[in-house]
CSV table of N, CA and C in Angstrom, one decimal:
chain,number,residue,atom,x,y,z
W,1,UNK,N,-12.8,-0.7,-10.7
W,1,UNK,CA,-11.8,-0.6,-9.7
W,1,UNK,C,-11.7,-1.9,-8.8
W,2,UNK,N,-10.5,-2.5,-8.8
W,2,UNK,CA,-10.3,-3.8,-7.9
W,2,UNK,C,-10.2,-3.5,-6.6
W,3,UNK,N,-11.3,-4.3,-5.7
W,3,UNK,CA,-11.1,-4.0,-4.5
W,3,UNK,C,-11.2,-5.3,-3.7
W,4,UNK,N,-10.4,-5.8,-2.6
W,4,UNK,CA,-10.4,-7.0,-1.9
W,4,UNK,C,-10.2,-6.5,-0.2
W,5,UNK,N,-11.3,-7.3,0.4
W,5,UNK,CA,-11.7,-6.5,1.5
W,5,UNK,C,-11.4,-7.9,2.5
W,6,UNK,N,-10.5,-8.1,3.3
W,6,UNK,CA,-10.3,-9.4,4.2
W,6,UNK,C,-11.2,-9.3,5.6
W,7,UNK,N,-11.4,-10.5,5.6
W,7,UNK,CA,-12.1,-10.9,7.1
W,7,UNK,C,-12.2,-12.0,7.9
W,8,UNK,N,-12.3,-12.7,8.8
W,8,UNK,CA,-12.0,-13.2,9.5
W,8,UNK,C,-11.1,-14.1,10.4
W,9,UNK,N,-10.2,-12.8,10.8
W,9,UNK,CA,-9.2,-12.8,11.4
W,9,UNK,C,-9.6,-12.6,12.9
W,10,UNK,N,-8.7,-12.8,14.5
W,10,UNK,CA,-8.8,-12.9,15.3
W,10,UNK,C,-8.4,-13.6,16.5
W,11,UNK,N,-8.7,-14.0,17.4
W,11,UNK,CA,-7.8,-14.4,18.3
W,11,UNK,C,-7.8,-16.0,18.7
W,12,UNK,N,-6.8,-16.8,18.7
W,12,UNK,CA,-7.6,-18.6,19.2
W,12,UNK,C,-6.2,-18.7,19.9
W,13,UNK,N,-6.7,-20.0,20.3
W,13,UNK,CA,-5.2,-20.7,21.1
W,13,UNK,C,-4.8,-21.6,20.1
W,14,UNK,N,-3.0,-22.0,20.5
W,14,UNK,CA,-2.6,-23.1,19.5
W,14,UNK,C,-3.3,-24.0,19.6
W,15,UNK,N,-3.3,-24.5,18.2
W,15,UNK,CA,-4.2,-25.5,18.3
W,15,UNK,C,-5.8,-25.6,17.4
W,16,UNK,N,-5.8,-24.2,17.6
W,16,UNK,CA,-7.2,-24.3,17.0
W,16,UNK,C,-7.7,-23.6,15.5
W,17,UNK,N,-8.6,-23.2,15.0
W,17,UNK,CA,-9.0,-23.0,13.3
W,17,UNK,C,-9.7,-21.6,13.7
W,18,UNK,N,-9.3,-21.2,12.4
W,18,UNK,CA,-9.6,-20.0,11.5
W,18,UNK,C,-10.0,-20.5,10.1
W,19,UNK,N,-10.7,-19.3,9.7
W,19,UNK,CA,-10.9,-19.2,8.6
W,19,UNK,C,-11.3,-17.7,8.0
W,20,UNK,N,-10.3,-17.5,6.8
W,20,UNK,CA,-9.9,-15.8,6.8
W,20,UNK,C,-10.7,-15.7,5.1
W,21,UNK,N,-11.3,-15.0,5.2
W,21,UNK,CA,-12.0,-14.9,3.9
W,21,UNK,C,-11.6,-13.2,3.2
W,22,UNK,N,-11.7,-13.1,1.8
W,22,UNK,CA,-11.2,-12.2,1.1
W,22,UNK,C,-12.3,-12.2,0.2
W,23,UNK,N,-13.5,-11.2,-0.2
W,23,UNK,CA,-14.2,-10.4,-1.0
W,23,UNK,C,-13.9,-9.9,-1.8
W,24,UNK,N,-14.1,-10.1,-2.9
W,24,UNK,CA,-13.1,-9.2,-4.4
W,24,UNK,C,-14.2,-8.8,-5.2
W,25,UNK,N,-14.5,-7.2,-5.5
W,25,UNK,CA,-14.6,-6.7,-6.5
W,25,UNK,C,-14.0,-6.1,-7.4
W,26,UNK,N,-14.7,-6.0,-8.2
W,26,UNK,CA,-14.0,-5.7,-9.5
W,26,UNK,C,-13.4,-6.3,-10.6
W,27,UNK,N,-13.5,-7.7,-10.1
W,27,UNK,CA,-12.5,-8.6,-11.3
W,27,UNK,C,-13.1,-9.6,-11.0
W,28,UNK,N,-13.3,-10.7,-11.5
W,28,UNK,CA,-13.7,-12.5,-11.2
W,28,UNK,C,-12.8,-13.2,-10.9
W,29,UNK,N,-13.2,-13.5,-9.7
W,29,UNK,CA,-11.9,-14.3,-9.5
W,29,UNK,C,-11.0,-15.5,-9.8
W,30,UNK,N,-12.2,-16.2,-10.8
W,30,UNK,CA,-11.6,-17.8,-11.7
W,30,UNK,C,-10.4,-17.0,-12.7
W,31,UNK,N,-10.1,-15.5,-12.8
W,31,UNK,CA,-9.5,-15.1,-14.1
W,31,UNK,C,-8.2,-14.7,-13.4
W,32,UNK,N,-7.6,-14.9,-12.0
W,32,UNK,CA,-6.8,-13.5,-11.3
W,32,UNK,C,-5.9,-15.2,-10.7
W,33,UNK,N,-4.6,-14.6,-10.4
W,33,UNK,CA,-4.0,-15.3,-9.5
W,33,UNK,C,-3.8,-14.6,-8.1
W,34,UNK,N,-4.3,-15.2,-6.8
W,34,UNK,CA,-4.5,-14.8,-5.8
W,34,UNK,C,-4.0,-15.6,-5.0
W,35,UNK,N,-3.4,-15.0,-3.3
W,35,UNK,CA,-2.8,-15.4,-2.8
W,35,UNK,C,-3.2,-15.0,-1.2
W,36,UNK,N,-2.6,-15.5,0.0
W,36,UNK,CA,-2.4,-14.9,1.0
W,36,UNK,C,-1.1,-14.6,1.9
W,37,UNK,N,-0.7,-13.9,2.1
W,37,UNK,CA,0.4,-13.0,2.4
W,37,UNK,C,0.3,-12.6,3.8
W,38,UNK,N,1.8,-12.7,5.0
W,38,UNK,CA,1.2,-12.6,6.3
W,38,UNK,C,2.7,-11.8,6.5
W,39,UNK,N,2.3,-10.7,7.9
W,39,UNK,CA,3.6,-10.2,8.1
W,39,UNK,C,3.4,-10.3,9.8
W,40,UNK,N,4.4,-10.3,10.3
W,40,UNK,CA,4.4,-10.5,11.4
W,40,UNK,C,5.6,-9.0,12.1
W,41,UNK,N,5.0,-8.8,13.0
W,41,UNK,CA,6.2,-7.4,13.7
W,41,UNK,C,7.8,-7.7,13.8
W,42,UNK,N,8.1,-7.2,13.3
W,42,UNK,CA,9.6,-7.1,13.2
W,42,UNK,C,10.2,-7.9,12.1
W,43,UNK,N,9.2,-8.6,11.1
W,43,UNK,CA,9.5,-9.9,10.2
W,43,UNK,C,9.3,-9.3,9.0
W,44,UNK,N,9.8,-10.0,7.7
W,44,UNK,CA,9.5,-9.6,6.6
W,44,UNK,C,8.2,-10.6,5.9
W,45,UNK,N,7.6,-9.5,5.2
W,45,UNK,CA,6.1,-10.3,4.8
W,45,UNK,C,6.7,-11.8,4.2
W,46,UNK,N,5.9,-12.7,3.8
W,46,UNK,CA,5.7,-13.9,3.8
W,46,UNK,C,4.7,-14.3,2.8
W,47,UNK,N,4.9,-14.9,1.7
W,47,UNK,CA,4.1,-15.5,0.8
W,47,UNK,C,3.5,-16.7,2.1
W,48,UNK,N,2.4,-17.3,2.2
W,48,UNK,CA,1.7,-18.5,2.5
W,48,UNK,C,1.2,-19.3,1.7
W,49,UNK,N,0.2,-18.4,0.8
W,49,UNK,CA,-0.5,-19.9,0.2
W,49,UNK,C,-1.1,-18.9,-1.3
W,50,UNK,N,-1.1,-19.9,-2.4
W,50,UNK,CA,-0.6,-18.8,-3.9
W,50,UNK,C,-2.2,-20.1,-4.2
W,51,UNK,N,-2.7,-19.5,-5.0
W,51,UNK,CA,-4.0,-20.1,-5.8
W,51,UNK,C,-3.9,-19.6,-7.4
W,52,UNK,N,-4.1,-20.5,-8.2
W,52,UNK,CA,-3.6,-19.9,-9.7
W,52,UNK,C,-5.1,-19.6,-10.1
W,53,UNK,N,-5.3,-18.8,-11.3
W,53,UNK,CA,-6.5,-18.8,-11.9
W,53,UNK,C,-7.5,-20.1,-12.6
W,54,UNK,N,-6.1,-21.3,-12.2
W,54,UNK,CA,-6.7,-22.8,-13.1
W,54,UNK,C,-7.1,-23.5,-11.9
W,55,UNK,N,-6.5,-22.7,-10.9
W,55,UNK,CA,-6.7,-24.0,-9.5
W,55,UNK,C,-6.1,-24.7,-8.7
W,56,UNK,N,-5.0,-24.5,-9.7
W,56,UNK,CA,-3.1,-25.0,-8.8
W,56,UNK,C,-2.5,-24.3,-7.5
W,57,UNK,N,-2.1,-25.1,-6.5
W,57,UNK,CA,-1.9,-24.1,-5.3
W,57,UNK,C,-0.3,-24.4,-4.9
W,58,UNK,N,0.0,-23.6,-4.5
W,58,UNK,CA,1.4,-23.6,-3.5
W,58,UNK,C,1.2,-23.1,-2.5
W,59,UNK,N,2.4,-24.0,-1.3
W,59,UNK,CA,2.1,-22.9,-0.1
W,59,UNK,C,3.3,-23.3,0.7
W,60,UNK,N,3.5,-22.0,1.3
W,60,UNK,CA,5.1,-22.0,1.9
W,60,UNK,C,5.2,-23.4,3.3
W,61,UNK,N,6.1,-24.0,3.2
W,61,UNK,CA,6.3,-25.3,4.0
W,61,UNK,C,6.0,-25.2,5.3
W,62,UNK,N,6.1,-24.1,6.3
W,62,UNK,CA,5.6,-24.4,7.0
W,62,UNK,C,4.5,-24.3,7.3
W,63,UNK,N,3.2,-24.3,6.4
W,63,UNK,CA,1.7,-24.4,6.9
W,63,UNK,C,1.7,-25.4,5.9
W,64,UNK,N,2.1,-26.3,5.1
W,64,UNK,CA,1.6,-27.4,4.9
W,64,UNK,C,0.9,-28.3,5.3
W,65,UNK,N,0.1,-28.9,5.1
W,65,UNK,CA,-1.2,-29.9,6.0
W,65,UNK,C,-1.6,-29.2,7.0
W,66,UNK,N,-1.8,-27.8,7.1
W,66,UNK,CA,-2.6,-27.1,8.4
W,66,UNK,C,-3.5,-26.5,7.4
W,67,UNK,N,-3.0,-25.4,6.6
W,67,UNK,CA,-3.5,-24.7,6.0
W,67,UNK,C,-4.1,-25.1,4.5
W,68,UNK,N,-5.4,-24.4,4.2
W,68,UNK,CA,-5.9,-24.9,2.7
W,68,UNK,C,-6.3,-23.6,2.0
W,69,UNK,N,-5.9,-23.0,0.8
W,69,UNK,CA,-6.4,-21.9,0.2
W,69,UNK,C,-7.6,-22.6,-0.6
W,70,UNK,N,-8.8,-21.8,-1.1
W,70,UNK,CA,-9.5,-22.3,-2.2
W,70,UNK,C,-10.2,-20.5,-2.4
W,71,UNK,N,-11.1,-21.1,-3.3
W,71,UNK,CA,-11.1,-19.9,-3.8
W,71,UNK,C,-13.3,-20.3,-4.2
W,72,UNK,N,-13.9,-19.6,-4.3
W,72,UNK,CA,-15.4,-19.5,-4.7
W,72,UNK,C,-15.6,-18.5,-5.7
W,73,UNK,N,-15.5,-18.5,-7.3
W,73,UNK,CA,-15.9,-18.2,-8.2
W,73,UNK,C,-17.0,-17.8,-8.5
W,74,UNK,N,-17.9,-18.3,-7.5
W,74,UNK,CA,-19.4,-17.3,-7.4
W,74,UNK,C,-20.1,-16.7,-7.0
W,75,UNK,N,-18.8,-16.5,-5.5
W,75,UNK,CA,-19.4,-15.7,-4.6
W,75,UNK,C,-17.9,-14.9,-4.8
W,76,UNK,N,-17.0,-15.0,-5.3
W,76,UNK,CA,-16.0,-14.0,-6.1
W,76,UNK,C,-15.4,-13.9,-4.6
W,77,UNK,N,-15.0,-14.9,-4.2
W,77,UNK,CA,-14.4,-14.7,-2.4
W,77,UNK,C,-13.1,-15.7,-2.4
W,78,UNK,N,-12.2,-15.4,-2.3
W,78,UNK,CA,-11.2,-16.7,-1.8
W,78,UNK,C,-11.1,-16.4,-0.3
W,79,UNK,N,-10.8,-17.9,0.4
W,79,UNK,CA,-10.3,-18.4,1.5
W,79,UNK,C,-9.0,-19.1,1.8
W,80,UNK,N,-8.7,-18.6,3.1
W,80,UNK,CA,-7.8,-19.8,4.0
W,80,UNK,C,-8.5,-20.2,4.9
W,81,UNK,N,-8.4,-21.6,4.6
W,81,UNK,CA,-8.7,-22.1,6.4
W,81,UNK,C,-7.4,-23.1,6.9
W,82,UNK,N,-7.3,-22.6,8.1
W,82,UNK,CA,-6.1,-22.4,9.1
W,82,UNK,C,-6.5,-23.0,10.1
W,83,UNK,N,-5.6,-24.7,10.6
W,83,UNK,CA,-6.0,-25.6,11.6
W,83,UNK,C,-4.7,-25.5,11.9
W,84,UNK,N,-4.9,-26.4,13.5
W,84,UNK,CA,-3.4,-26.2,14.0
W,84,UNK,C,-2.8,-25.3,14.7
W,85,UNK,N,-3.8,-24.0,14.4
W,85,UNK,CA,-2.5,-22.8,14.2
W,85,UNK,C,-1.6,-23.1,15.4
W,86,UNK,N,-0.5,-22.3,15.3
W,86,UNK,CA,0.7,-22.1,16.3
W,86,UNK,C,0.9,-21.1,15.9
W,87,UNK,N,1.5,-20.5,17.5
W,87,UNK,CA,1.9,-19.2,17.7
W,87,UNK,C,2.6,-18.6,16.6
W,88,UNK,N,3.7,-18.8,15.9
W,88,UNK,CA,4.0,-18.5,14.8
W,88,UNK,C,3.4,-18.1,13.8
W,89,UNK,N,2.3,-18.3,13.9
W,89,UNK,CA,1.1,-18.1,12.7
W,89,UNK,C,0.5,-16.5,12.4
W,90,UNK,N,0.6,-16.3,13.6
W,90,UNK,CA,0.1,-14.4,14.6
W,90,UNK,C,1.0,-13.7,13.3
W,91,UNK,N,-0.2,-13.1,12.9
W,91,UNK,CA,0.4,-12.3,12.0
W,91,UNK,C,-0.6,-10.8,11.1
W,92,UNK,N,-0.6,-10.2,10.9
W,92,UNK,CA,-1.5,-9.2,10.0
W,92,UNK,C,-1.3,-9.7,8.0
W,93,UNK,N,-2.7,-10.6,8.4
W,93,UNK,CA,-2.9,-11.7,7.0
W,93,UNK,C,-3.4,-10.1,5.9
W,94,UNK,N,-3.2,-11.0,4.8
W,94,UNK,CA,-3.4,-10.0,3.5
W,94,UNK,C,-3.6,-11.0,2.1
W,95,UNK,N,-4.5,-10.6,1.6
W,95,UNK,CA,-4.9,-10.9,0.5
W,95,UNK,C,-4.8,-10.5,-1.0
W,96,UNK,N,-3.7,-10.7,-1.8
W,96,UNK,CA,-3.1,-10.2,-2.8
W,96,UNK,C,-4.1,-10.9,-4.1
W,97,UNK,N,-3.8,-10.1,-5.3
W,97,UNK,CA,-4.1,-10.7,-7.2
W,97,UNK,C,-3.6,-9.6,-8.2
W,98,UNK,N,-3.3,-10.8,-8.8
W,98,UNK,CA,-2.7,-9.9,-9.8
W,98,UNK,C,-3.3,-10.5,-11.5
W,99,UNK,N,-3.3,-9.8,-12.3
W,99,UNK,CA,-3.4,-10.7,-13.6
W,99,UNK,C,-2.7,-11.6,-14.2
W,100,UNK,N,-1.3,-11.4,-13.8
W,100,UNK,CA,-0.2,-12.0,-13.8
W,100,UNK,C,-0.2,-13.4,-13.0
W,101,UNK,N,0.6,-14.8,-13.4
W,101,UNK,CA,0.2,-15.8,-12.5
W,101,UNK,C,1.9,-15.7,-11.6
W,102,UNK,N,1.7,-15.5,-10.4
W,102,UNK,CA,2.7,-15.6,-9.3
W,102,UNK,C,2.6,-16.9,-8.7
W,103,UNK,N,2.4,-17.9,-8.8
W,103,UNK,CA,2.5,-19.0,-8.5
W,103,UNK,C,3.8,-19.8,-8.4
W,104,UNK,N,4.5,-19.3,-9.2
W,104,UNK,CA,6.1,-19.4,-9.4
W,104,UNK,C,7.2,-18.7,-8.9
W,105,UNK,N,7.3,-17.6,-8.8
W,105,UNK,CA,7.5,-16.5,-8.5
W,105,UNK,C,7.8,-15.5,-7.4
W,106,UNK,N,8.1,-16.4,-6.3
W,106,UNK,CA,7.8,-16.5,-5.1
W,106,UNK,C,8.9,-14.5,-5.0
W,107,UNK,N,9.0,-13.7,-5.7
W,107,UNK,CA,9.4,-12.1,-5.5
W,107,UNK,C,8.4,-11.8,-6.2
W,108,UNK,N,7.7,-12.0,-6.8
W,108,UNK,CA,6.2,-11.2,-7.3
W,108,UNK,C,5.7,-10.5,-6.2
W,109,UNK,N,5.6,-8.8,-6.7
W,109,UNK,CA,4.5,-8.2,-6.0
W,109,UNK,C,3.2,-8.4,-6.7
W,110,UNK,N,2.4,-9.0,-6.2
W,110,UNK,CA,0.8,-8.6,-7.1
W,110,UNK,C,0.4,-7.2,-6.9
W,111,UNK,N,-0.3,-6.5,-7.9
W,111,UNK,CA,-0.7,-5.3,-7.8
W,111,UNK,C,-1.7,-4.7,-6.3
W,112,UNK,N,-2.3,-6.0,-6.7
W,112,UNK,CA,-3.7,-5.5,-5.5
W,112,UNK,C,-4.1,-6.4,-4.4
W,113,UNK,N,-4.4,-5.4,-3.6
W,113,UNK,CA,-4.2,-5.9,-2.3
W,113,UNK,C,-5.1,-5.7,-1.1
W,114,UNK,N,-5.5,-6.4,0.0
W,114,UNK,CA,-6.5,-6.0,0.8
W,114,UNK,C,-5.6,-5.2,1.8
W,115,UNK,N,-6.6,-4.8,2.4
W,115,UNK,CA,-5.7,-4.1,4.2
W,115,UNK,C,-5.5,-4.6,5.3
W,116,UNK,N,-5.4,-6.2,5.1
W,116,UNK,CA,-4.9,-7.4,6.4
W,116,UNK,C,-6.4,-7.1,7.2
W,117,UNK,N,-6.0,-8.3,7.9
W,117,UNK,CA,-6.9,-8.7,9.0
W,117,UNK,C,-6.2,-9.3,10.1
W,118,UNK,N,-5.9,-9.4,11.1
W,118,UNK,CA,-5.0,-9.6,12.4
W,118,UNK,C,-5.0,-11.0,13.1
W,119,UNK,N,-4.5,-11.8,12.8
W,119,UNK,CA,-4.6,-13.7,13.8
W,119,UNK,C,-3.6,-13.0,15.0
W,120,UNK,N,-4.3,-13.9,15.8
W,120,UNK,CA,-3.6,-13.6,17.3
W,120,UNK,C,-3.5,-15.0,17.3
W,121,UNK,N,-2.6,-15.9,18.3
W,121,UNK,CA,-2.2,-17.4,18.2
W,121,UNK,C,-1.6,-17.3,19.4
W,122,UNK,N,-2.1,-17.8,20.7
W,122,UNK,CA,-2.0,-17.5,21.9
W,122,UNK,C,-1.9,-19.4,22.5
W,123,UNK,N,-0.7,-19.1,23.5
W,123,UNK,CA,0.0,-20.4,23.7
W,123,UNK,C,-0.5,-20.9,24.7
């Protein structure tokens, strides 16, 4: 059973770093295309940042040069770390994979999914 458990979410001022980590069992993660995904109240969710199974990343324009996806193959954990933030950033983060590569695809649901973790971004 696939299961991805997020963490390190919380509260900072603009300006400052996070780092949100995502646990996966059930599947290895060098084999899965995984992603992080943010919704914000009253907003519609938001791809952020796409990690392929080979290593290739995308990530929506406006967290370019703030933000970095990677991913740990042997501790089966992918990461964001998140500089810069701005208020805009405040969101209930989520951690998606699928076997399918969404890298492209920017309407891909991935199947599986964590149950967010909360950035506060305080001005």
């Amino acid at each position: 059973q696939v299961r991805l458990v997020e963490s390190g979410g919380g509260s900072v001022q603009a300006g400052g770093s996070l780092r949100l980590s995502c646990a996966i069992s059930g599947y290895t993660a060098g084999t899965y295309c995984m992603g992080w995904f943010r919704q914000a109240p009253g907003k519609e969710r938001e791809r952020v940042a796409i990690i392929d199974s080979d290593g290739s990343t995308r990530y929506v324009d406006s967290v370019k040069g703030r933000f970095t996806i990677s991913k740990d193959n042997a501790k089966n954990t992918l990461y964001l770390h998140m500089n810069s933030l701005k208020p805009e950033d405040a969101a209930l983060y989520y951690c998606a994979a699928s076997v399918y590569s969404f890298l492209y695809y920017r309407n891909y649901v991935p199947e599986y999914w964590g149950q967010g973790t909360q950035v506060t971004v305080s001005s």
